[in-house]
Each structure stands twice: as structure tokens, then as C-alpha cells.
mmCIF file of C-alpha atoms in Angstrom:
data_model
loop_
_atom_site.group_PDB
_atom_site.id
_atom_site.type_symbol
_atom_site.label_atom_id
_atom_site.label_comp_id
_atom_site.label_asym_id
_atom_site.label_seq_id
_atom_site.Cartn_x
_atom_site.Cartn_y
_atom_site.Cartn_z
ATOM 1 C CA MET T 1 -10.145 -0.394 -8.405
ATOM 2 C CA ILE T 2 -13.850 -0.436 -8.750
ATOM 3 C CA LYS T 3 -13.452 0.606 -12.496
ATOM 4 C CA TYR T 4 -10.755 -1.899 -12.967
ATOM 5 C CA LEU T 5 -12.859 -4.896 -11.546
ATOM 6 C CA LEU T 6 -15.965 -3.900 -13.568
ATOM 7 C CA SER T 7 -13.769 -3.698 -16.744
ATOM 8 C CA LEU T 8 -12.501 -7.273 -16.078
ATOM 9 C CA ILE T 9 -16.104 -8.555 -15.686
ATOM 10 C CA GLY T 10 -17.265 -6.665 -18.812
ATOM 11 C CA LEU T 11 -14.258 -8.267 -20.699
ATOM 12 C CA CYS T 12 -15.103 -11.655 -19.290
ATOM 13 C CA LEU T 13 -18.526 -11.401 -20.666
ATOM 14 C CA VAL T 14 -17.561 -10.516 -23.964
ATOM 15 C CA CYS T 15 -15.021 -13.638 -24.349
ATOM 16 C CA SER T 16 -17.378 -16.079 -22.982
ATOM 17 C CA CYS T 17 -20.013 -14.857 -25.545
ATOM 18 C CA SER T 18 -18.033 -15.340 -28.665
ATOM 19 C CA SER T 19 -19.445 -16.035 -31.871
ATOM 20 C CA LYS T 20 -18.020 -19.621 -31.783
ATOM 21 C CA GLY T 21 -19.826 -20.313 -28.832
ATOM 22 C CA THR T 22 -17.012 -21.796 -27.028
ATOM 23 C CA GLU T 23 -16.046 -21.238 -23.283
ATOM 24 C CA GLU T 24 -12.838 -19.705 -22.437
ATOM 25 C CA ASP T 25 -10.933 -19.901 -18.901
ATOM 26 C CA PRO T 26 -12.050 -16.652 -16.911
ATOM 27 C CA ILE T 27 -9.485 -13.672 -16.627
ATOM 28 C CA VAL T 28 -8.452 -13.327 -13.090
ATOM 29 C CA ASP T 29 -5.735 -11.046 -11.422
ATOM 30 C CA PRO T 30 -2.382 -12.533 -10.745
ATOM 31 C CA PRO T 31 -1.784 -13.495 -7.152
ATOM 32 C CA LYS T 32 -0.264 -10.479 -5.217
ATOM 33 C CA GLU T 33 3.000 -11.042 -3.484
ATOM 34 C CA THR T 34 3.022 -10.511 0.225
ATOM 35 C CA PRO T 35 6.082 -9.126 1.756
ATOM 36 C CA THR T 36 7.676 -10.500 4.692
ATOM 37 C CA TRP T 37 10.514 -8.910 6.735
ATOM 38 C CA SER T 38 13.347 -10.135 8.691
ATOM 39 C CA ILE T 39 16.523 -8.218 9.789
ATOM 40 C CA THR T 40 20.408 -8.575 9.631
ATOM 41 C CA LYS T 41 22.223 -10.004 12.608
ATOM 42 C CA PRO T 42 22.425 -7.102 15.027
ATOM 43 C CA GLU T 43 25.870 -5.660 15.429
ATOM 44 C CA PHE T 44 27.660 -3.577 18.183
ATOM 45 C CA VAL T 45 28.313 -0.344 17.616
ATOM 46 C CA PHE T 46 29.311 1.666 20.667
ATOM 47 C CA GLY T 47 29.504 1.502 24.444
ATOM 48 C CA PHE T 48 31.742 2.701 27.238
ATOM 49 C CA ASN T 49 33.188 -0.774 27.751
ATOM 50 C CA GLY T 50 34.678 -1.476 31.323
ATOM 51 C CA GLU T 51 33.438 1.948 32.623
ATOM 52 C CA SER T 52 30.505 2.603 34.660
ATOM 53 C CA LYS T 53 28.887 4.777 31.993
ATOM 54 C CA TYR T 54 25.804 4.442 29.711
ATOM 55 C CA SER T 55 25.165 5.174 25.935
ATOM 56 C CA TYR T 56 21.744 5.260 24.575
ATOM 57 C CA CYS T 57 19.080 7.231 22.705
ATOM 58 C CA PRO T 58 21.124 7.617 19.492
ATOM 59 C CA SER T 59 20.384 9.839 16.649
ATOM 60 C CA ALA T 60 21.966 8.646 13.395
ATOM 61 C CA LEU T 61 22.488 10.690 10.220
ATOM 62 C CA GLU T 62 23.830 9.081 7.197
ATOM 63 C CA GLN T 63 25.872 10.992 4.851
ATOM 64 C CA LYS T 64 26.245 10.287 1.088
ATOM 65 C CA ASP T 65 29.572 8.743 1.257
ATOM 66 C CA GLY T 66 28.257 6.218 4.060
ATOM 67 C CA THR T 67 29.710 8.215 7.073
ATOM 68 C CA VAL T 68 27.218 8.166 10.226
ATOM 69 C CA HIS T 69 27.397 10.634 12.470
ATOM 70 C CA LEU T 70 25.993 9.328 15.832
ATOM 71 C CA PHE T 71 24.482 11.472 18.596
ATOM 72 C CA PHE T 72 23.484 9.858 21.922
ATOM 73 C CA CYS T 73 23.002 10.249 25.496
ATOM 74 C CA GLY T 74 25.819 9.480 28.061
ATOM 75 C CA ASN T 75 27.503 10.463 31.491
ATOM 76 C CA PRO T 76 30.961 11.746 31.538
ATOM 77 C CA GLU T 77 31.775 10.605 34.886
ATOM 78 C CA ASN T 78 31.958 7.073 36.176
ATOM 79 C CA LEU T 79 28.909 6.041 38.402
ATOM 80 C CA ILE T 80 27.570 9.717 38.187
ATOM 81 C CA MET T 81 24.246 9.759 36.286
ATOM 82 C CA VAL T 82 24.247 13.268 34.897
ATOM 83 C CA ASP T 83 23.075 12.998 30.957
ATOM 84 C CA ASN T 84 25.310 14.867 28.263
ATOM 85 C CA ILE T 85 24.770 14.518 24.696
ATOM 86 C CA PHE T 86 28.012 12.748 22.991
ATOM 87 C CA HIS T 87 28.946 12.558 19.257
ATOM 88 C CA ILE T 88 31.225 10.298 17.434
ATOM 89 C CA LYS T 89 31.580 9.945 13.536
ATOM 90 C CA ILE T 90 31.442 6.554 12.040
ATOM 91 C CA ASN T 91 33.529 6.348 8.996
ATOM 92 C CA PRO T 92 32.591 3.927 6.000
ATOM 93 C CA ASP T 93 35.294 1.493 6.842
ATOM 94 C CA GLY T 94 33.892 1.019 10.466
ATOM 95 C CA SER T 95 36.477 3.260 12.380
ATOM 96 C CA GLN T 96 35.195 5.682 14.863
ATOM 97 C CA THR T 97 36.122 9.020 16.319
ATOM 98 C CA ALA T 98 36.537 9.283 19.914
ATOM 99 C CA PRO T 99 33.405 10.097 21.734
ATOM 100 C CA LYS T 100 32.978 13.853 22.905
ATOM 101 C CA SER T 101 30.452 15.468 24.990
ATOM 102 C CA VAL T 102 29.116 18.395 22.858
ATOM 103 C CA LEU T 103 25.896 19.483 24.791
ATOM 104 C CA GLN T 104 26.001 19.684 28.732
ATOM 105 C CA PRO T 105 23.510 20.740 31.240
ATOM 106 C CA GLY T 106 23.411 24.612 31.480
ATOM 107 C CA ILE T 107 24.398 26.943 34.411
ATOM 108 C CA SER T 108 22.666 26.555 37.857
ATOM 109 C CA GLY T 109 19.292 27.971 37.897
ATOM 110 C CA SER T 110 18.666 27.660 34.277
ATOM 111 C CA TRP T 111 15.453 25.490 32.900
ATOM 112 C CA ASP T 112 18.075 22.678 31.617
ATOM 113 C CA ASP T 113 20.620 22.639 34.638
ATOM 114 C CA HIS T 114 20.259 18.925 35.374
ATOM 115 C CA HIS T 115 19.818 16.128 32.590
ATOM 116 C CA THR T 116 20.459 16.901 28.636
ATOM 117 C CA CYS T 117 19.342 13.996 26.785
ATOM 118 C CA ASP T 118 17.436 12.209 23.918
ATOM 119 C CA PRO T 119 18.966 14.269 20.751
ATOM 120 C CA SER T 120 17.378 14.653 17.272
ATOM 121 C CA VAL T 121 19.470 16.340 14.767
ATOM 122 C CA ILE T 122 18.248 17.829 11.513
ATOM 123 C CA GLU T 123 19.660 19.859 8.656
ATOM 124 C CA GLY T 124 18.087 23.146 7.470
ATOM 125 C CA SER T 125 18.261 26.758 7.670
ATOM 126 C CA PHE T 126 17.804 28.350 11.170
ATOM 127 C CA THR T 127 18.356 31.992 11.689
ATOM 128 C CA TRP T 128 18.746 33.384 15.216
ATOM 129 C CA ASN T 129 20.611 36.744 16.414
ATOM 130 C CA ASN T 130 21.679 37.466 12.842
ATOM 131 C CA THR T 131 23.451 34.260 12.596
ATOM 132 C CA THR T 132 22.212 31.274 10.112
ATOM 133 C CA TYR T 133 22.830 27.897 11.178
ATOM 134 C CA LYS T 134 22.658 24.667 9.218
ATOM 135 C CA TYR T 135 21.853 22.013 11.903
ATOM 136 C CA ALA T 136 19.467 22.110 14.691
ATOM 137 C CA LEU T 137 19.783 19.601 17.767
ATOM 138 C CA PHE T 138 16.615 19.086 19.797
ATOM 139 C CA TYR T 139 16.980 17.806 23.074
ATOM 140 C CA LEU T 140 15.097 16.818 26.418
ATOM 141 C CA SER T 141 16.221 18.683 29.779
ATOM 142 C CA ASN T 142 14.996 19.289 33.080
ATOM 143 C CA ARG T 143 16.247 21.368 36.166
ATOM 144 C CA TYR T 144 17.211 20.286 39.701
ATOM 145 C CA GLY T 145 14.473 19.976 42.106
ATOM 146 C CA VAL T 146 11.663 19.149 39.755
ATOM 147 C CA TYR T 147 10.677 15.819 38.143
ATOM 148 C CA TYR T 148 9.102 17.089 34.816
ATOM 149 C CA ASN T 149 11.142 17.296 31.398
ATOM 150 C CA GLU T 150 10.957 20.001 28.778
ATOM 151 C CA ILE T 151 12.233 20.375 25.298
ATOM 152 C CA GLY T 152 15.132 22.778 23.766
ATOM 153 C CA VAL T 153 17.087 23.256 20.796
ATOM 154 C CA ALA T 154 20.837 24.101 19.906
ATOM 155 C CA PHE T 155 22.374 25.110 16.618
ATOM 156 C CA SER T 156 25.611 24.496 14.785
ATOM 157 C CA ASN T 157 27.128 24.665 11.283
ATOM 158 C CA ASP T 158 29.490 21.382 11.787
ATOM 159 C CA LEU T 159 28.057 17.949 12.524
ATOM 160 C CA ASN T 160 31.678 17.546 14.021
ATOM 161 C CA ALA T 161 31.283 20.414 16.254
ATOM 162 C CA ASP T 162 32.778 20.393 19.919
ATOM 163 C CA SER T 163 29.721 22.221 21.105
ATOM 164 C CA TRP T 164 26.428 23.677 20.001
ATOM 165 C CA VAL T 165 24.786 26.943 20.829
ATOM 166 C CA LYS T 166 21.762 26.738 22.826
ATOM 167 C CA TYR T 167 18.681 28.623 22.411
ATOM 168 C CA PRO T 168 18.304 30.161 25.926
ATOM 169 C CA LYS T 169 14.591 29.090 26.395
ATOM 170 C CA GLN T 170 12.651 25.747 26.254
ATOM 171 C CA ILE T 171 10.867 25.570 23.054
ATOM 172 C CA VAL T 172 8.049 23.039 24.184
ATOM 173 C CA LYS T 173 7.108 23.522 27.942
ATOM 174 C CA LYS T 174 5.393 21.293 30.131
ATOM 175 C CA THR T 175 1.491 20.946 29.495
ATOM 176 C CA TRP T 176 0.180 22.348 32.962
ATOM 177 C CA SER T 177 0.464 26.014 33.679
ATOM 178 C CA THR T 178 1.146 25.746 37.589
ATOM 179 C CA GLU T 179 4.672 26.066 38.957
ATOM 180 C CA GLY T 180 6.499 23.018 39.848
ATOM 181 C CA ASP T 181 5.681 19.300 39.437
ATOM 182 C CA GLN T 182 2.044 17.934 38.722
ATOM 183 C CA GLU T 183 0.751 15.303 40.995
ATOM 184 C CA ILE T 184 -0.949 12.242 39.430
ATOM 185 C CA GLY T 185 -2.107 10.429 42.630
ATOM 186 C CA GLY T 186 -0.083 8.419 45.316
ATOM 187 C CA SER T 187 3.552 9.564 45.125
ATOM 188 C CA GLY T 188 3.495 9.792 41.375
ATOM 189 C CA LYS T 189 4.399 12.779 39.461
ATOM 190 C CA SER T 190 3.842 13.797 35.601
ATOM 191 C CA TRP T 191 6.910 13.134 33.384
ATOM 192 C CA GLY T 192 6.528 16.520 31.479
ATOM 193 C CA VAL T 193 7.279 16.684 27.721
ATOM 194 C CA GLY T 194 10.438 15.316 25.839
ATOM 195 C CA GLN T 195 12.032 12.675 23.617
ATOM 196 C CA PRO T 196 11.843 14.938 20.425
ATOM 197 C CA SER T 197 12.063 13.547 16.983
ATOM 198 C CA VAL T 198 12.103 15.973 13.843
ATOM 199 C CA VAL T 199 11.867 15.688 10.211
ATOM 200 C CA SER T 200 12.124 18.348 7.702
ATOM 201 C CA LEU T 201 9.198 19.283 5.611
ATOM 202 C CA ASP T 202 10.922 21.673 3.354
ATOM 203 C CA GLY T 203 14.806 21.217 3.452
ATOM 204 C CA LYS T 204 14.769 24.716 5.413
ATOM 205 C CA GLY T 205 13.254 25.722 8.562
ATOM 206 C CA LYS T 206 9.883 24.029 8.536
ATOM 207 C CA LEU T 207 9.558 20.825 10.402
ATOM 208 C CA LEU T 208 7.405 18.009 11.664
ATOM 209 C CA LEU T 209 7.896 17.907 15.303
ATOM 210 C CA THR T 210 6.930 14.971 17.376
ATOM 211 C CA TYR T 211 7.495 14.396 21.337
ATOM 212 C CA THR T 212 6.261 12.406 24.178
ATOM 213 C CA ILE T 213 3.806 13.937 26.714
ATOM 214 C CA GLY T 214 3.301 12.401 30.180
ATOM 215 C CA ASP T 215 1.006 14.304 32.346
ATOM 216 C CA ILE T 216 -2.331 13.585 34.241
ATOM 217 C CA GLY T 217 -3.958 13.045 30.860
ATOM 218 C CA GLY T 218 -1.824 9.941 30.267
ATOM 219 C CA THR T 219 1.171 8.837 28.092
ATOM 220 C CA ARG T 220 1.071 9.686 24.229
ATOM 221 C CA ILE T 221 2.886 11.367 21.359
ATOM 222 C CA ALA T 222 2.154 14.527 20.010
ATOM 223 C CA TRP T 223 3.028 16.286 16.577
ATOM 224 C CA SER T 224 3.152 19.912 15.326
ATOM 225 C CA GLU T 225 4.331 21.598 12.528
ATOM 226 C CA ALA T 226 7.007 23.951 13.491
ATOM 227 C CA ASP T 227 8.814 26.639 11.695
ATOM 228 C CA PHE T 228 12.133 27.611 13.148
ATOM 229 C CA SER T 229 13.476 29.595 9.978
ATOM 230 C CA ASN T 230 13.595 32.580 12.254
ATOM 231 C CA MET T 231 14.341 31.874 15.836
ATOM 232 C CA ASP T 232 13.556 35.484 16.859
ATOM 233 C CA ASN T 233 9.719 34.826 15.896
ATOM 234 C CA TYR T 234 9.473 30.925 15.526
ATOM 235 C CA THR T 235 5.967 28.945 15.308
ATOM 236 C CA ILE T 236 4.698 25.889 16.421
ATOM 237 C CA THR T 237 1.035 24.855 15.692
ATOM 238 C CA THR T 238 -1.368 23.483 18.369
ATOM 239 C CA PRO T 239 -0.198 19.661 19.285
ATOM 240 C CA GLN T 240 -2.110 16.769 18.221
ATOM 241 C CA THR T 241 -1.804 13.422 19.460
ATOM 242 C CA ILE T 242 -0.877 11.033 16.783
ATOM 243 C CA VAL T 243 -2.910 8.278 15.233
ATOM 244 C CA GLN T 244 -2.483 5.048 17.123
ATOM 245 C CA THR T 245 -4.826 2.780 15.320
ATOM 246 C CA GLY T 246 -3.121 -0.624 14.337
ATOM 247 C CA LEU T 247 -0.713 -0.792 16.991
ATOM 248 C CA LYS T 248 -0.496 -3.776 19.195
ATOM 249 C CA ALA T 249 0.912 -4.534 22.750
ATOM 250 C CA ILE T 250 3.550 -7.311 23.490
ATOM 251 C CA ASP T 251 0.589 -9.876 23.332
ATOM 252 C CA ASN T 252 -0.180 -8.836 19.648
ATOM 253 C CA GLN T 253 -3.878 -8.561 20.683
ATOM 254 C CA SER T 254 -4.422 -5.497 22.850
ATOM 255 C CA ARG T 255 -4.280 -2.003 21.645
ATOM 256 C CA ASP T 256 -0.790 -0.414 22.402
ATOM 257 C CA TYR T 257 -0.136 3.198 22.926
ATOM 258 C CA THR T 258 3.049 5.226 21.762
ATOM 259 C CA CYS T 259 5.957 6.938 23.519
ATOM 260 C CA ASN T 260 9.757 7.561 23.091
ATOM 261 C CA SER T 261 9.424 6.961 19.099
ATOM 262 C CA GLU T 262 11.683 7.968 16.221
ATOM 263 C CA PHE T 263 10.155 9.131 12.946
ATOM 264 C CA ALA T 264 11.376 9.222 9.200
ATOM 265 C CA ILE T 265 9.571 10.051 6.019
ATOM 266 C CA ASN T 266 9.549 9.317 2.067
ATOM 267 C CA LYS T 267 7.675 12.099 0.487
ATOM 268 C CA ASP T 268 7.837 10.432 -2.857
ATOM 269 C CA ALA T 269 6.194 7.302 -1.732
ATOM 270 C CA ASP T 270 3.979 9.309 1.066
ATOM 271 C CA LYS T 271 4.993 7.130 4.006
ATOM 272 C CA ILE T 272 5.895 7.955 7.310
ATOM 273 C CA VAL T 273 7.843 5.251 9.259
ATOM 274 C CA MET T 274 8.140 4.884 13.220
ATOM 275 C CA ILE T 275 10.209 2.719 15.413
ATOM 276 C CA ARG T 276 8.813 2.452 18.889
ATOM 277 C CA PRO T 277 8.829 0.503 22.122
ATOM 278 C CA VAL T 278 6.163 -2.335 22.585
ATOM 279 C CA GLN T 279 4.334 -2.016 25.828
ATOM 280 C CA PRO T 280 3.926 -3.014 28.447
ATOM 281 C CA MET T 281 7.348 -3.171 30.142
ATOM 282 C CA PRO T 282 8.570 -6.384 31.989
ATOM 283 C CA ASN T 283 7.838 -6.451 35.677
ATOM 284 C CA THR T 284 11.652 -7.467 36.699
ATOM 285 C CA TYR T 285 14.640 -5.051 37.058
ATOM 286 C CA PRO T 286 14.978 -3.107 35.050
ATOM 287 C CA ASN T 287 11.183 -2.556 34.946
ATOM 288 C CA TYR T 288 11.457 0.893 33.373
ATOM 289 C CA LEU T 289 12.897 -0.449 30.005
ATOM 290 C CA ASN T 290 11.095 -2.269 27.170
ATOM 291 C CA SER T 291 11.981 -5.795 25.921
ATOM 292 C CA SER T 292 10.778 -5.349 22.197
ATOM 293 C CA LEU T 293 10.700 -2.534 19.605
ATOM 294 C CA GLU T 294 8.699 -2.179 16.522
ATOM 295 C CA ILE T 295 8.901 -0.609 13.143
ATOM 296 C CA ASP T 296 5.618 0.254 11.663
ATOM 297 C CA TYR T 297 4.535 2.592 8.755
ATOM 298 C CA MET T 298 1.302 4.557 7.443
ATOM 299 C CA ASN T 299 0.609 7.182 4.810
ATOM 300 C CA LEU T 300 2.316 10.485 5.585
ATOM 301 C CA SER T 301 -0.714 12.252 4.189
ATOM 302 C CA ASP T 302 -2.919 10.321 6.630
ATOM 303 C CA PHE T 303 -0.745 11.004 9.520
ATOM 304 C CA MET T 304 -0.707 14.805 8.886
ATOM 305 C CA ASN T 305 -4.604 14.622 8.609
ATOM 306 C CA GLN T 306 -5.293 12.529 11.719
ATOM 307 C CA ARG T 307 -6.530 9.434 10.027
ATOM 308 C CA GLY T 308 -5.189 5.884 8.706
ATOM 309 C CA TYR T 309 -3.669 3.172 10.581
ATOM 310 C CA TRP T 310 -0.194 1.706 11.295
ATOM 311 C CA THR T 311 1.143 -1.423 9.385
ATOM 312 C CA PRO T 312 3.865 -3.375 11.212
ATOM 313 C CA ILE T 313 7.112 -4.027 9.498
ATOM 314 C CA TYR T 314 9.045 -5.950 12.056
ATOM 315 C CA ARG T 315 9.035 -6.447 15.771
ATOM 316 C CA ILE T 316 12.752 -6.577 17.475
ATOM 317 C CA THR T 317 12.569 -9.007 20.346
ATOM 318 C CA PRO T 318 15.209 -10.443 22.722
ATOM 319 C CA ASP T 319 15.471 -13.467 20.480
ATOM 320 C CA ASP T 320 16.837 -11.297 17.748
ATOM 321 C CA THR T 321 19.450 -9.402 19.935
ATOM 322 C CA GLY T 322 20.276 -11.905 22.657
ATOM 323 C CA TYR T 323 19.488 -8.989 25.239
ATOM 324 C CA PRO T 324 16.564 -8.833 27.547
ATOM 325 C CA ARG T 325 15.789 -5.245 27.024
ATOM 326 C CA ASN T 326 15.617 -3.497 23.709
ATOM 327 C CA HIS T 327 14.868 0.357 23.853
ATOM 328 C CA ASN T 328 15.558 4.021 22.826
ATOM 329 C CA ALA T 329 16.027 3.305 19.235
ATOM 330 C CA THR T 330 16.613 5.544 16.046
ATOM 331 C CA LEU T 331 16.110 5.318 12.346
ATOM 332 C CA LEU T 332 19.032 5.651 10.185
ATOM 333 C CA ARG T 333 18.021 8.709 8.138
ATOM 334 C CA ASP T 334 19.640 11.312 6.046
ATOM 335 C CA ASN T 335 20.280 14.840 7.276
ATOM 336 C CA PHE T 336 16.736 15.827 6.700
ATOM 337 C CA GLY T 337 14.995 12.890 8.531
ATOM 338 C CA SER T 338 14.224 11.102 5.225
ATOM 339 C CA LEU T 339 14.391 7.408 4.150
ATOM 340 C CA GLU T 340 15.198 6.596 0.751
ATOM 341 C CA ASN T 341 14.543 3.073 1.078
ATOM 342 C CA TRP T 342 11.606 3.289 3.578
ATOM 343 C CA GLU T 343 10.674 -0.514 3.227
ATOM 344 C CA GLU T 344 14.122 -1.658 4.520
ATOM 345 C CA PRO T 345 15.308 0.800 6.976
ATOM 346 C CA ALA T 346 18.478 0.466 9.088
ATOM 347 C CA PHE T 347 17.964 1.324 12.608
ATOM 348 C CA TYR T 348 20.069 1.808 15.833
ATOM 349 C CA PHE T 349 18.787 0.721 19.342
ATOM 350 C CA THR T 350 19.999 0.315 22.876
ATOM 351 C CA VAL T 351 20.497 -2.819 24.698
ATOM 352 C CA SER T 352 20.545 -3.565 28.460
ATOM 353 C CA LYS T 353 21.002 -6.626 30.792
ATOM 354 C CA ALA T 354 18.226 -7.452 33.313
ATOM 355 C CA ALA T 355 18.205 -9.031 36.863
ATOM 356 C CA PRO T 356 19.776 -11.188 37.872
ATOM 357 C CA ASP T 357 22.658 -10.063 35.848
ATOM 358 C CA VAL T 358 22.076 -6.563 37.094
ATOM 359 C CA GLN T 359 20.956 -4.923 40.384
ATOM 360 C CA PRO T 360 19.946 -1.215 41.095
ATOM 361 C CA ALA T 361 23.084 -0.724 43.224
ATOM 362 C CA GLY T 362 26.612 0.911 42.659
ATOM 363 C CA ILE T 363 28.603 -0.530 39.768
ATOM 364 C CA ASN T 364 25.686 -3.284 39.171
ATOM 365 C CA HIS T 365 23.150 -0.805 37.741
ATOM 366 C CA ALA T 366 21.533 -1.857 34.368
ATOM 367 C CA GLU T 367 22.504 1.435 32.976
ATOM 368 C CA TRP T 368 26.100 0.484 32.888
ATOM 369 C CA THR T 369 25.104 -2.080 30.262
ATOM 370 C CA TYR T 370 23.275 0.273 28.002
ATOM 371 C CA HIS T 371 25.199 -0.038 24.821
ATOM 372 C CA ILE T 372 24.243 0.938 21.313
ATOM 373 C CA TRP T 373 23.651 -1.746 18.505
ATOM 374 C CA LYS T 374 22.295 -1.666 14.860
ATOM 375 C CA SER T 375 20.767 -3.925 12.419
ATOM 376 C CA LYS T 376 18.731 -3.458 9.041
ATOM 377 C CA VAL T 377 15.189 -4.667 7.752
ATOM 378 C CA ILE T 378 15.106 -7.010 4.835
ATOM 379 C CA MET T 379 12.031 -7.513 2.968
ATOM 380 C CA LYS T 380 11.317 -10.663 1.013
ATOM 381 C CA HIS T 381 8.391 -11.322 -1.254
ATOM 382 C CA SER T 382 6.264 -14.795 -1.218
#
């Protein structure tokens, strides 16, 4: 850019010193177009309508024919809050298969015998016990009797599978070494690790793994490079906290922090895109859900080298959706976690009602209003 500017200055000097001694208009760069973004009108995708069940935390994989495989967190029994991971297939004509629970809590006493939630599904090549699997499903889980969460993985050779084969141990454990919960003052306890998001780095077993940490050191998203090509000897690099420069809180002034975010990449454009909740949460019930989401991007090379900054694409607010809570979102990605058009991503997100329409009791819980919606970013130049 400096060379280019110097050459323009030099050219201007030559032109203004012509043999005729006439003065010409200076050469200037054409004005740059400034992109602005909007979103399409949000559309309902799925919900257990008329039942005391929730559906949230989607992971959406778009196929070449337009089919979408949607994995999400739900509860199989009315009024009982036990998380399973469900699957539906959305056909190009909009028709859907019936929801089915494809991953459930483990047997009593296992590390994942309570909730099983927050799916992130990726295609690759993953060998374990002499079997090579095409798909990996990363998930959050915990056990009865403790508060903290940890991360596991399961495998399949079919996105339509009725069940997935679980790796028996957690692949990312809590950040503290002592047994049991970590106290953080008062009656508070550390949340642990969870909300994984994975993208493929090589189309096989090498992945960029991101996840939320909540411990005595605070709330943040960490990332690692992982190689799950051979699950009998997998590797995960030392986690690093992601760059948070450029992120703004709900007031658009204060610095924000990250948690519970989904990522996608475009290697050719050297971009990584994130959809994240905007902090802080409202102080009315449900005060554990965010009101707004935001889509941001930065250079992938900067992200991997702990530098650079996030640039906002669009902030999704209650004015856009008609709901007071908008949370637990995903980007519509291909099977490898990539976005062909990173500047205009489609996204799926969860909505919820808030007080006074809902109350923390019985059939009035906010959770029973968790439904999955979708929209798409549209870019304009001005």
C-alpha cells in the first residue's frame, strides 16, 4: 500500500510538470464501498410445540443438495430436564424427519450420566478400535452429584444414525486437579468446560477445537489444535484463550468477553467467523439467557497466532426476532465446518420468552419456550 501511494504521488508530480505547463486534476483513489449488513426475516425451524420440552443449542450441517442435518439439545420426557442430543433432517423442500434422540446420558456412575448437550458435528476420518468413522459428534456432559461439565466425543458413519458410538472417556477435562466441584466464593461453583465447536483443518482428523471454560479464573473461550485421526493415541495442544479484541458488550462501548460461541472458517479467504452471545444478560427471568447475539469475523491466520481483532458483521436483537431472549446459536456450515460465503452466513439460533410470560415453575418454565429459528445475513455496499 505504501509503494502504491508513493507511485501515485510520483505520477501526480510528473503530470503536473508537463511540457505544456498546464495544471491537471490530481489522481485520487476511487471511493471505497462500505459494506452494511442486514438479515432476512427470521423463520421458525423446530420446536416441541404443545409439550413441556425444549430444543436448543443447534449444530447445522448443509449438504450439497441443500439438505440440512440439524442436531440439537432436547429433553425426551415432558417436564423432566434431562438433556439428550436429537437429530432431524430438513429436506430442500422444507419437510422434516421426526426428531429422534441419538445420544443420551451414559450408564449410572459414568462421567456423562446426567446431561448430554451442546453438539458440534464434523466430518473427517477418525479411527478407533480398528474401525474408521466418518463423523465425530462433540458434546458437553456431566455426572450426577457435581456441578461442573466436561467434553466428550462420539462417532458414526451416517448422519442419519439412530445412535452414535461414544468414546468412553472425556477428551477435555475440568481445569482443576482436585476431585469434585471447585468453589468460587459464596455458594458459587465453577461451571467447568463445555460448549465445544470444531472445524476441520485438513478434511481428515486434524481439528480446530474451541470450547468455553468457566472456573476460578473467569469465563472465556479456549482453542486447541487436535488430531483425532487415531483415537487410540489422539493429541490436543495446550489450550489458549482466544483473542477478544474488538468485541463490544450490549452498550456497544464496553469490552466484552466470549463464551458459548460457534465458529466456521473459509481458508481461501483466510477468515474465521464467530456467532456469540452479547453480554451482559438481562436481570429479569430468565436471567441466564442473553437477549442478543452477534456475528463477527477476523483473519484465520491472526486467530491462530493470537493477534488481530474481531470485526462485527451483524448484531441480532429482540427487534429482529420478536423474542426477548436470543441465545445458543450456530452457523450453517458444510460438513467440515467451512463457509463458502463467509460474508453472508446463514445461522440457526434459539429463542425464549421472558417474564411475565414465563415463570420458574412447573409448566411455566422459560425452557418450554426454547425453539430453534433461522435467518441469513445479507450484505449491501454503499
